[in-house]
Amino acid sequence: MIEPLVLAAAKDYLVTDSIEHGYAIVDAQFLVNQWGETNVADETIERLSPINALNLSSGRPDALVAAPNPSAFETSTEQVLAPLLSVIEAKGHSAGSVNVAEAITQAHAHLDEVNLGFAAVPKRSIKSIHRRLAGELDVGVLLVDETGDVEVAEKPRAVGASTTPSTETVRFHARIGGDVPSKLKKNHPKNALGYILAVTADGNTETLCEEYVIETVSHARLDAEALGLVATGSGNPRLTPKGTESVRTLSYCYDGVVAALNKIREYRRSRERLIDVEPAMAIVARDAILQYPPTQELLHVLDDITEEGSGRFRVDQVAKRLAKRRPEFAIDLFLSTDPKIRRTALRDQEIRLEVFDQEEHYHTNTLYQYKAVLFHTGLLTSRGLDTLAKLDFSEEKESQMWIPEVSL
């Protein structure tokens, strides 16, 4: 059994339990058609998607999984960062053997930045010495049989971990169930703010949202999730700590939850920029979108371009600059979620800047909805493009320029 198959089975097991779904990212080293002398089926690569460039201080892990299946680890009363983040280091047969010990020690090396470490190996390769090593290092062991079934041989306990932009991004994706550009449904952040106010106000959330905010309640809910203000994994919407603080701020600024809802109703179908007409409301949304780590990296790139005095801010130029600085963030923000496009971008495990030269490779939600949020919250100077067909790198139209409002 080759390593990609072992990893695919382990990823599938850790990402899904009977109720909830976690979120996983697999490293770009698995974007290959051959592993050793064995061909890797396209189906296996699809199972491993989404694939991106992963970098932790101790090296490149095989995969990161946020909100892993709770059946795979021991519960603990200790308070650790939620959602939990786990690492997988997989090993398959190579030259007739499986390096189980190396998988365990590699997983252990990442425990400064993740809460749980797992070694995934073929079932027949495990020995008692491996179990003892895993127990001593607090690393879980996942055994994969020839049919792809997974058995938990050793359960780790969650530990505290430091946060980095890369690990926090994976946690953020898990909280919203995907990447933020693909989750934003509307081009105005007031809908997300209105939704969390409707959750808090007395009465039926959907009825209040339809009356005060927008008729497509599901879109407002998804936008609130994307901005990290509400979670709906358990069925009923519940405010996140950030959502609770946002409601408190809006209630204070507008003299109550209902008054804040009335203010949001005034801007139904409005073309006015939120930061100009309702700065308090826009700053609440601004704080939320800034907590998405790729946004911070994007603004760093824009400020760097400004300092150089080049004045070149067309979206493909910005995307390539971000790709040089943080390739994983550039892929998440700008490229389509199509696995084939990601495969092209990460061929031979290296970011291919030329992929950003093709208009059809871009993510429509990023060009329109995500950019509109940045515009309404005072981070960018212009709205975006409402269709991918309008993206044309031979021109420098205002709608495809990503220029910061005020450079620091």
GROMACS .gro file of C-alpha atoms in nm:
model
  408
    1MET     CA    1   0.000   0.000   0.000
    2ILE     CA    2   0.158   0.329  -0.111
    3GLU     CA    3   0.170   0.641   0.106
    4PRO     CA    4  -0.095   0.844  -0.085
    5LEU     CA    5  -0.353   0.568  -0.030
    6VAL     CA    6  -0.269   0.545   0.341
    7LEU     CA    7  -0.298   0.922   0.375
    8ALA     CA    8  -0.627   0.938   0.184
    9ALA     CA    9  -0.785   0.679   0.415
   10ALA     CA   10  -0.653   0.851   0.728
   11LYS     CA   11  -0.770   1.192   0.606
   12ASP     CA   12  -1.119   1.062   0.527
   13TYR     CA   13  -1.144   0.905   0.873
   14LEU     CA   14  -1.022   1.209   1.066
   15VAL     CA   15  -1.229   1.463   0.872
   16THR     CA   16  -1.566   1.297   0.924
   17ASP     CA   17  -1.756   1.161   1.221
   18SER     CA   18  -2.125   1.069   1.235
   19ILE     CA   19  -2.237   1.429   1.295
   20GLU     CA   20  -1.974   1.690   1.209
   21HIS     CA   21  -1.727   1.748   0.928
   22GLY     CA   22  -1.380   1.884   0.984
   23TYR     CA   23  -1.148   2.049   0.735
   24ALA     CA   24  -0.823   1.915   0.591
   25ILE     CA   25  -0.537   2.040   0.376
   26VAL     CA   26  -0.285   1.802   0.216
   27ASP     CA   27   0.068   1.905   0.123
   28ALA     CA   28   0.168   1.968  -0.239
   29GLN     CA   29   0.411   1.673  -0.239
   30PHE     CA   30   0.109   1.453  -0.311
   31LEU     CA   31   0.029   1.625  -0.641
   32VAL     CA   32   0.206   1.350  -0.838
   33ASN     CA   33   0.096   1.084  -1.083
   34GLN     CA   34   0.351   0.831  -0.962
   35TRP     CA   35   0.476   0.731  -0.616
   36GLY     CA   36   0.796   0.535  -0.647
   37GLU     CA   37   0.720   0.282  -0.917
   38THR     CA   38   0.344   0.283  -0.855
   39ASN     CA   39   0.095   0.498  -1.047
   40VAL     CA   40  -0.129   0.727  -0.841
   41ALA     CA   41  -0.488   0.730  -0.967
   42ASP     CA   42  -0.662   1.062  -1.029
   43GLU     CA   43  -0.930   0.940  -0.787
   44THR     CA   44  -0.672   0.927  -0.508
   45ILE     CA   45  -0.557   1.283  -0.579
   46GLU     CA   46  -0.921   1.394  -0.574
   47ARG     CA   47  -0.962   1.230  -0.232
   48LEU     CA   48  -0.657   1.417  -0.106
   49SER     CA   49  -0.786   1.756  -0.225
   50PRO     CA   50  -0.775   2.039  -0.133
   51ILE     CA   51  -0.399   2.039  -0.173
   52ASN     CA   52  -0.177   2.334  -0.089
   53ALA     CA   53   0.176   2.416   0.024
   54LEU     CA   54   0.209   2.338   0.396
   55ASN     CA   55   0.492   2.478   0.606
   56LEU     CA   56   0.541   2.435   0.980
   57SER     CA   57   0.853   2.521   1.178
   58SER     CA   58   0.953   2.154   1.193
   59GLY     CA   59   0.900   2.091   0.822
   60ARG     CA   60   0.625   2.004   0.578
   61PRO     CA   61   0.359   1.775   0.725
   62ASP     CA   62   0.164   1.538   0.503
   63ALA     CA   63  -0.169   1.688   0.610
   64LEU     CA   64  -0.339   1.914   0.863
   65VAL     CA   65  -0.690   1.842   0.987
   66ALA     CA   66  -0.894   2.085   1.194
   67ALA     CA   67  -1.182   1.961   1.409
   68PRO     CA   68  -1.072   1.595   1.378
   69ASN     CA   69  -1.300   1.299   1.446
   70PRO     CA   70  -1.333   1.282   1.828
   71SER     CA   71  -1.326   0.900   1.815
   72ALA     CA   72  -0.957   0.921   1.730
   73PHE     CA   73  -0.831   1.086   2.050
   74GLU     CA   74  -0.885   1.096   2.426
   75THR     CA   75  -1.103   1.373   2.555
   76SER     CA   76  -0.944   1.606   2.806
   77THR     CA   77  -1.066   1.861   3.056
   78GLU     CA   78  -0.778   2.091   2.963
   79GLN     CA   79  -0.872   2.405   2.777
   80VAL     CA   80  -0.703   2.415   2.437
   81LEU     CA   81  -0.760   2.628   2.131
   82ALA     CA   82  -1.073   2.535   1.937
   83PRO     CA   83  -1.116   2.386   1.693
   84LEU     CA   84  -0.844   2.134   1.760
   85LEU     CA   85  -0.578   2.105   1.491
   86SER     CA   86  -0.413   1.773   1.411
   87VAL     CA   87  -0.128   1.666   1.187
   88ILE     CA   88  -0.098   1.344   0.987
   89GLU     CA   89   0.231   1.186   0.891
   90ALA     CA   90   0.170   0.884   0.669
   91LYS     CA   91   0.397   0.602   0.559
   92GLY     CA   92   0.338   0.330   0.303
   93HIS     CA   93   0.539   0.039   0.174
   94SER     CA   94   0.877   0.142   0.036
   95ALA     CA   95   1.135  -0.118  -0.071
   96GLY     CA   96   0.927  -0.383   0.101
   97SER     CA   97   0.904  -0.213   0.443
   98VAL     CA   98   0.720   0.062   0.626
   99ASN     CA   99   0.904   0.317   0.840
  100VAL     CA  100   0.647   0.333   1.120
  101ALA     CA  101   0.885   0.485   1.375
  102GLU     CA  102   0.968   0.775   1.144
  103ALA     CA  103   0.599   0.855   1.097
  104ILE     CA  104   0.555   0.867   1.475
  105THR     CA  105   0.858   1.089   1.540
  106GLN     CA  106   0.766   1.321   1.252
  107ALA     CA  107   0.415   1.366   1.392
  108HIS     CA  108   0.559   1.433   1.737
  109ALA     CA  109   0.790   1.702   1.599
  110HIS     CA  110   0.488   1.913   1.498
  111LEU     CA  111   0.324   1.920   1.843
  112ASP     CA  112   0.447   2.272   1.916
  113GLU     CA  113   0.205   2.402   1.651
  114VAL     CA  114  -0.078   2.146   1.654
  115ASN     CA  115  -0.289   1.991   1.926
  116LEU     CA  116  -0.279   1.630   1.806
  117GLY     CA  117  -0.032   1.421   1.608
  118PHE     CA  118  -0.118   1.105   1.413
  119ALA     CA  119   0.097   0.848   1.233
  120ALA     CA  120  -0.095   0.663   0.961
  121VAL     CA  121   0.050   0.331   0.845
  122PRO     CA  122  -0.061   0.002   0.684
  123LYS     CA  123  -0.222  -0.224   0.942
  124ARG     CA  124   0.017  -0.518   0.911
  125SER     CA  125   0.324  -0.299   0.970
  126ILE     CA  126   0.254  -0.213   1.337
  127LYS     CA  127   0.456  -0.379   1.616
  128SER     CA  128   0.446  -0.352   1.993
  129ILE     CA  129   0.759  -0.135   1.995
  130HIS     CA  130   0.578   0.116   1.775
  131ARG     CA  131   0.283   0.127   2.013
  132ARG     CA  132   0.516   0.196   2.306
  133LEU     CA  133   0.693   0.474   2.114
  134ALA     CA  134   0.364   0.635   2.017
  135GLY     CA  135   0.241   0.618   2.376
  136GLU     CA  136   0.560   0.777   2.510
  137LEU     CA  137   0.542   1.060   2.255
  138ASP     CA  138   0.163   1.111   2.281
  139VAL     CA  139   0.110   1.039   1.912
  140GLY     CA  140  -0.195   0.861   1.774
  141VAL     CA  141  -0.161   0.565   1.540
  142LEU     CA  142  -0.408   0.501   1.259
  143LEU     CA  143  -0.394   0.158   1.096
  144VAL     CA  144  -0.519   0.135   0.737
  145ASP     CA  145  -0.605  -0.204   0.587
  146GLU     CA  146  -0.610  -0.302   0.220
  147THR     CA  147  -0.978  -0.209   0.185
  148GLY     CA  148  -0.918   0.143   0.321
  149ASP     CA  149  -1.079   0.084   0.660
  150VAL     CA  150  -0.912   0.267   0.950
  151GLU     CA  151  -0.854   0.142   1.304
  152VAL     CA  152  -0.728   0.360   1.589
  153ALA     CA  153  -0.443   0.166   1.752
  154GLU     CA  154  -0.329   0.444   1.987
  155LYS     CA  155  -0.525   0.750   2.096
  156PRO     CA  156  -0.335   1.072   2.175
  157ARG     CA  157  -0.441   1.342   2.418
  158ALA     CA  158  -0.484   1.699   2.301
  159VAL     CA  159  -0.210   1.941   2.401
  160GLY     CA  160  -0.182   2.316   2.388
  161ALA     CA  161  -0.017   2.464   2.081
  162SER     CA  162   0.117   2.796   1.962
  163THR     CA  163  -0.065   2.965   1.674
  164THR     CA  164   0.083   3.079   1.346
  165PRO     CA  165  -0.088   3.236   1.044
  166SER     CA  166  -0.076   2.903   0.860
  167THR     CA  167  -0.230   2.696   1.140
  168GLU     CA  168  -0.487   2.961   1.227
  169THR     CA  169  -0.600   2.970   0.865
  170VAL     CA  170  -0.677   2.596   0.873
  171ARG     CA  171  -0.871   2.643   1.198
  172PHE     CA  172  -1.058   2.935   1.040
  173HIS     CA  173  -1.153   2.718   0.741
  174ALA     CA  174  -1.284   2.453   0.978
  175ARG     CA  175  -1.498   2.704   1.165
  176ILE     CA  176  -1.672   2.817   0.845
  177GLY     CA  177  -1.668   2.486   0.660
  178GLY     CA  178  -1.448   2.592   0.370
  179ASP     CA  179  -1.242   2.882   0.245
  180VAL     CA  180  -1.381   3.231   0.301
  181PRO     CA  181  -1.404   3.357  -0.059
  182SER     CA  182  -1.615   3.059  -0.166
  183LYS     CA  183  -1.846   3.108   0.131
  184LEU     CA  184  -1.926   3.476   0.080
  185LYS     CA  185  -2.259   3.493  -0.102
  186LYS     CA  186  -2.336   3.866  -0.104
  187ASN     CA  187  -2.134   4.175  -0.183
  188HIS     CA  188  -2.224   4.370   0.132
  189PRO     CA  189  -2.116   4.290   0.490
  190LYS     CA  190  -2.434   4.442   0.638
  191ASN     CA  191  -2.614   4.115   0.563
  192ALA     CA  192  -2.384   3.917   0.792
  193LEU     CA  193  -2.417   4.177   1.067
  194GLY     CA  194  -2.792   4.184   1.029
  195TYR     CA  195  -2.808   3.808   1.060
  196ILE     CA  196  -2.629   3.795   1.395
  197LEU     CA  197  -2.854   4.075   1.521
  198ALA     CA  198  -3.156   3.867   1.412
  199VAL     CA  199  -3.014   3.565   1.599
  200THR     CA  200  -2.992   3.777   1.915
  201ALA     CA  201  -3.324   3.965   1.889
  202ASP     CA  202  -3.647   3.830   2.036
  203GLY     CA  203  -3.843   3.640   1.774
  204ASN     CA  204  -3.783   3.398   1.489
  205THR     CA  205  -3.439   3.452   1.334
  206GLU     CA  206  -3.546   3.386   0.974
  207THR     CA  207  -3.855   3.610   1.000
  208LEU     CA  208  -3.652   3.894   1.149
  209CYS     CA  209  -3.381   3.854   0.888
  210GLU     CA  210  -3.634   3.865   0.604
  211GLU     CA  211  -3.798   4.176   0.751
  212TYR     CA  212  -3.489   4.379   0.838
  213VAL     CA  213  -3.196   4.242   0.638
  214ILE     CA  214  -3.247   4.033   0.324
  215GLU     CA  215  -3.496   3.779   0.191
  216THR     CA  216  -3.230   3.519   0.114
  217VAL     CA  217  -3.168   3.433   0.478
  218SER     CA  218  -2.942   3.138   0.397
  219HIS     CA  219  -2.699   3.371   0.219
  220ALA     CA  220  -2.685   3.607   0.514
  221ARG     CA  221  -2.617   3.310   0.744
  222LEU     CA  222  -2.336   3.183   0.522
  223ASP     CA  223  -2.179   3.529   0.514
  224ALA     CA  224  -2.197   3.549   0.894
  225GLU     CA  225  -2.025   3.210   0.909
  226ALA     CA  226  -1.759   3.322   0.661
  227LEU     CA  227  -1.682   3.627   0.874
  228GLY     CA  228  -1.652   3.406   1.182
  229LEU     CA  229  -1.952   3.562   1.359
  230VAL     CA  230  -2.180   3.260   1.386
  231ALA     CA  231  -2.149   2.881   1.387
  232THR     CA  232  -2.424   2.646   1.275
  233GLY     CA  233  -2.253   2.308   1.288
  234SER     CA  234  -2.491   2.177   1.554
  235GLY     CA  235  -2.799   2.285   1.357
  236ASN     CA  236  -2.916   2.595   1.540
  237PRO     CA  237  -2.713   2.913   1.484
  238ARG     CA  238  -2.503   3.025   1.778
  239LEU     CA  239  -2.284   3.331   1.801
  240THR     CA  240  -1.910   3.285   1.821
  241PRO     CA  241  -1.725   3.491   2.082
  242LYS     CA  242  -1.647   3.736   1.802
  243GLY     CA  243  -2.014   3.743   1.702
  244THR     CA  244  -2.122   3.811   2.059
  245GLU     CA  245  -1.880   4.102   2.086
  246SER     CA  246  -1.997   4.237   1.749
  247VAL     CA  247  -2.360   4.235   1.863
  248ARG     CA  248  -2.260   4.408   2.184
  249THR     CA  249  -2.078   4.679   1.988
  250LEU     CA  250  -2.362   4.734   1.741
  251SER     CA  251  -2.620   4.741   2.020
  252TYR     CA  252  -2.415   5.004   2.203
  253CYS     CA  253  -2.361   5.221   1.894
  254TYR     CA  254  -2.725   5.211   1.782
  255ASP     CA  255  -2.901   5.201   2.118
  256GLY     CA  256  -3.024   4.844   2.109
  257VAL     CA  257  -3.048   4.535   1.888
  258VAL     CA  258  -3.378   4.632   1.722
  259ALA     CA  259  -3.253   4.984   1.656
  260ALA     CA  260  -2.944   4.837   1.491
  261LEU     CA  261  -3.166   4.615   1.276
  262ASN     CA  262  -3.368   4.920   1.173
  263LYS     CA  263  -3.049   5.095   1.071
  264ILE     CA  264  -2.948   4.797   0.856
  265ARG     CA  265  -3.292   4.800   0.692
  266GLU     CA  266  -3.226   5.158   0.577
  267TYR     CA  267  -2.945   5.030   0.352
  268ARG     CA  268  -3.136   4.760   0.166
  269ARG     CA  269  -3.025   4.775  -0.200
  270SER     CA  270  -2.811   5.078  -0.118
  271ARG     CA  271  -2.504   5.148  -0.334
  272GLU     CA  272  -2.347   5.364  -0.063
  273ARG     CA  273  -2.016   5.256   0.081
  274LEU     CA  274  -2.068   5.131   0.435
  275ILE     CA  275  -1.752   5.284   0.585
  276ASP     CA  276  -1.863   5.628   0.462
  277VAL     CA  277  -2.224   5.619   0.582
  278GLU     CA  278  -2.206   5.389   0.888
  279PRO     CA  279  -1.845   5.376   1.007
  280ALA     CA  280  -1.924   5.197   1.334
  281MET     CA  281  -2.099   4.916   1.149
  282ALA     CA  282  -1.825   4.893   0.887
  283ILE     CA  283  -1.551   4.875   1.151
  284VAL     CA  284  -1.721   4.575   1.311
  285ALA     CA  285  -1.718   4.398   0.973
  286ARG     CA  286  -1.363   4.518   0.908
  287ASP     CA  287  -1.241   4.362   1.231
  288ALA     CA  288  -1.400   4.031   1.130
  289ILE     CA  289  -1.246   4.013   0.781
  290LEU     CA  290  -0.906   4.115   0.920
  291GLN     CA  291  -0.910   3.805   1.141
  292TYR     CA  292  -0.881   3.592   0.829
  293PRO     CA  293  -0.500   3.559   0.806
  294PRO     CA  294  -0.476   3.582   0.423
  295THR     CA  295  -0.637   3.928   0.444
  296GLN     CA  296  -0.352   4.047   0.662
  297GLU     CA  297  -0.095   3.904   0.420
  298LEU     CA  298  -0.274   4.066   0.127
  299LEU     CA  299  -0.260   4.407   0.292
  300HIS     CA  300   0.112   4.362   0.364
  301VAL     CA  301   0.170   4.300  -0.008
  302LEU     CA  302  -0.035   4.605  -0.105
  303ASP     CA  303   0.160   4.823   0.135
  304ASP     CA  304   0.489   4.687  -0.003
  305ILE     CA  305   0.383   4.781  -0.357
  306THR     CA  306   0.287   5.129  -0.236
  307GLU     CA  307   0.622   5.179  -0.062
  308GLU     CA  308   0.805   5.085  -0.380
  309GLY     CA  309   0.614   5.357  -0.563
  310SER     CA  310   0.533   5.128  -0.855
  311GLY     CA  311   0.159   5.195  -0.851
  312ARG     CA  312   0.091   4.853  -1.005
  313PHE     CA  313  -0.204   4.696  -0.829
  314ARG     CA  314  -0.379   4.492  -1.100
  315VAL     CA  315  -0.515   4.173  -0.946
  316ASP     CA  316  -0.278   3.936  -1.128
  317GLN     CA  317   0.022   4.143  -1.017
  318VAL     CA  318  -0.101   4.144  -0.658
  319ALA     CA  319  -0.168   3.769  -0.668
  320LYS     CA  320   0.184   3.692  -0.793
  321ARG     CA  321   0.342   3.913  -0.530
  322LEU     CA  322   0.140   3.736  -0.261
  323ALA     CA  323   0.236   3.399  -0.411
  324LYS     CA  324   0.606   3.482  -0.372
  325ARG     CA  325   0.550   3.582  -0.009
  326ARG     CA  326   0.293   3.321   0.102
  327PRO     CA  327   0.197   3.080  -0.178
  328GLU     CA  328  -0.065   2.897   0.027
  329PHE     CA  329  -0.255   3.220   0.091
  330ALA     CA  330  -0.238   3.328  -0.275
  331ILE     CA  331  -0.389   2.996  -0.379
  332ASP     CA  332  -0.667   3.022  -0.120
  333LEU     CA  333  -0.754   3.379  -0.207
  334PHE     CA  334  -0.724   3.405  -0.581
  335LEU     CA  335  -0.738   3.069  -0.754
  336SER     CA  336  -1.047   2.869  -0.840
  337THR     CA  337  -1.120   2.574  -0.613
  338ASP     CA  338  -1.100   2.345  -0.919
  339PRO     CA  339  -0.847   2.072  -0.820
  340LYS     CA  340  -0.701   2.074  -1.173
  341ILE     CA  341  -0.608   2.441  -1.143
  342ARG     CA  342  -0.451   2.385  -0.803
  343ARG     CA  343  -0.257   2.093  -0.946
  344THR     CA  344  -0.122   2.324  -1.218
  345ALA     CA  345  -0.030   2.588  -0.960
  346LEU     CA  346   0.166   2.345  -0.742
  347ARG     CA  347   0.331   2.125  -1.002
  348ASP     CA  348   0.655   1.970  -0.871
  349GLN     CA  349   0.569   2.111  -0.525
  350GLU     CA  350   0.665   2.463  -0.632
  351ILE     CA  351   0.429   2.754  -0.689
  352ARG     CA  352   0.397   2.832  -1.059
  353LEU     CA  353   0.349   3.206  -1.095
  354GLU     CA  354   0.236   3.174  -1.456
  355VAL     CA  355  -0.090   3.019  -1.337
  356PHE     CA  356  -0.192   3.368  -1.220
  357ASP     CA  357  -0.157   3.503  -1.575
  358GLN     CA  358  -0.471   3.321  -1.693
  359GLU     CA  359  -0.798   3.504  -1.624
  360GLU     CA  360  -1.001   3.181  -1.622
  361HIS     CA  361  -0.800   3.050  -1.325
  362TYR     CA  362  -0.941   3.306  -1.081
  363HIS     CA  363  -1.209   3.273  -0.815
  364THR     CA  364  -1.523   3.473  -0.900
  365ASN     CA  365  -1.628   3.508  -0.537
  366THR     CA  366  -1.292   3.661  -0.452
  367LEU     CA  367  -1.307   3.906  -0.742
  368TYR     CA  368  -1.657   4.021  -0.648
  369GLN     CA  369  -1.794   3.932  -0.303
  370TYR     CA  370  -1.467   3.921  -0.111
  371LYS     CA  371  -1.336   4.238  -0.274
  372ALA     CA  372  -1.668   4.412  -0.204
  373VAL     CA  373  -1.631   4.337   0.166
  374LEU     CA  374  -1.282   4.488   0.158
  375PHE     CA  375  -1.426   4.793  -0.022
  376HIS     CA  376  -1.719   4.846   0.215
  377THR     CA  377  -1.493   4.811   0.520
  378GLY     CA  378  -1.251   5.076   0.392
  379LEU     CA  379  -0.963   4.846   0.301
  380LEU     CA  380  -0.975   4.880  -0.079
  381THR     CA  381  -1.068   5.175  -0.300
  382SER     CA  382  -1.302   5.005  -0.549
  383ARG     CA  383  -1.560   4.732  -0.593
  384GLY     CA  384  -1.481   4.426  -0.803
  385LEU     CA  385  -1.600   4.240  -1.110
  386ASP     CA  386  -1.935   4.065  -1.103
  387THR     CA  387  -1.840   3.806  -1.367
  388LEU     CA  388  -1.517   3.630  -1.453
  389ALA     CA  389  -1.572   3.712  -1.819
  390LYS     CA  390  -1.500   4.078  -1.746
  391LEU     CA  391  -1.151   4.003  -1.612
  392ASP     CA  392  -0.901   4.123  -1.872
  393PHE     CA  393  -0.532   4.166  -1.785
  394SER     CA  394  -0.468   4.363  -2.103
  395GLU     CA  395  -0.651   4.654  -1.942
  396GLU     CA  396  -0.628   4.833  -1.606
  397LYS     CA  397  -0.992   4.889  -1.527
  398GLU     CA  398  -1.071   5.023  -1.183
  399SER     CA  399  -1.279   4.715  -1.102
  400GLN     CA  400  -0.978   4.483  -1.138
  401MET     CA  401  -0.737   4.704  -0.945
  402TRP     CA  402  -0.669   4.615  -0.580
  403ILE     CA  403  -0.553   4.941  -0.428
  404PRO     CA  404  -0.545   5.001  -0.049
  405GLU     CA  405  -0.749   5.295   0.076
  406VAL     CA  406  -0.476   5.427   0.305
  407SER     CA  407  -0.126   5.284   0.305
  408LEU     CA  408   0.064   5.273   0.632
   0.00000   0.00000   0.00000
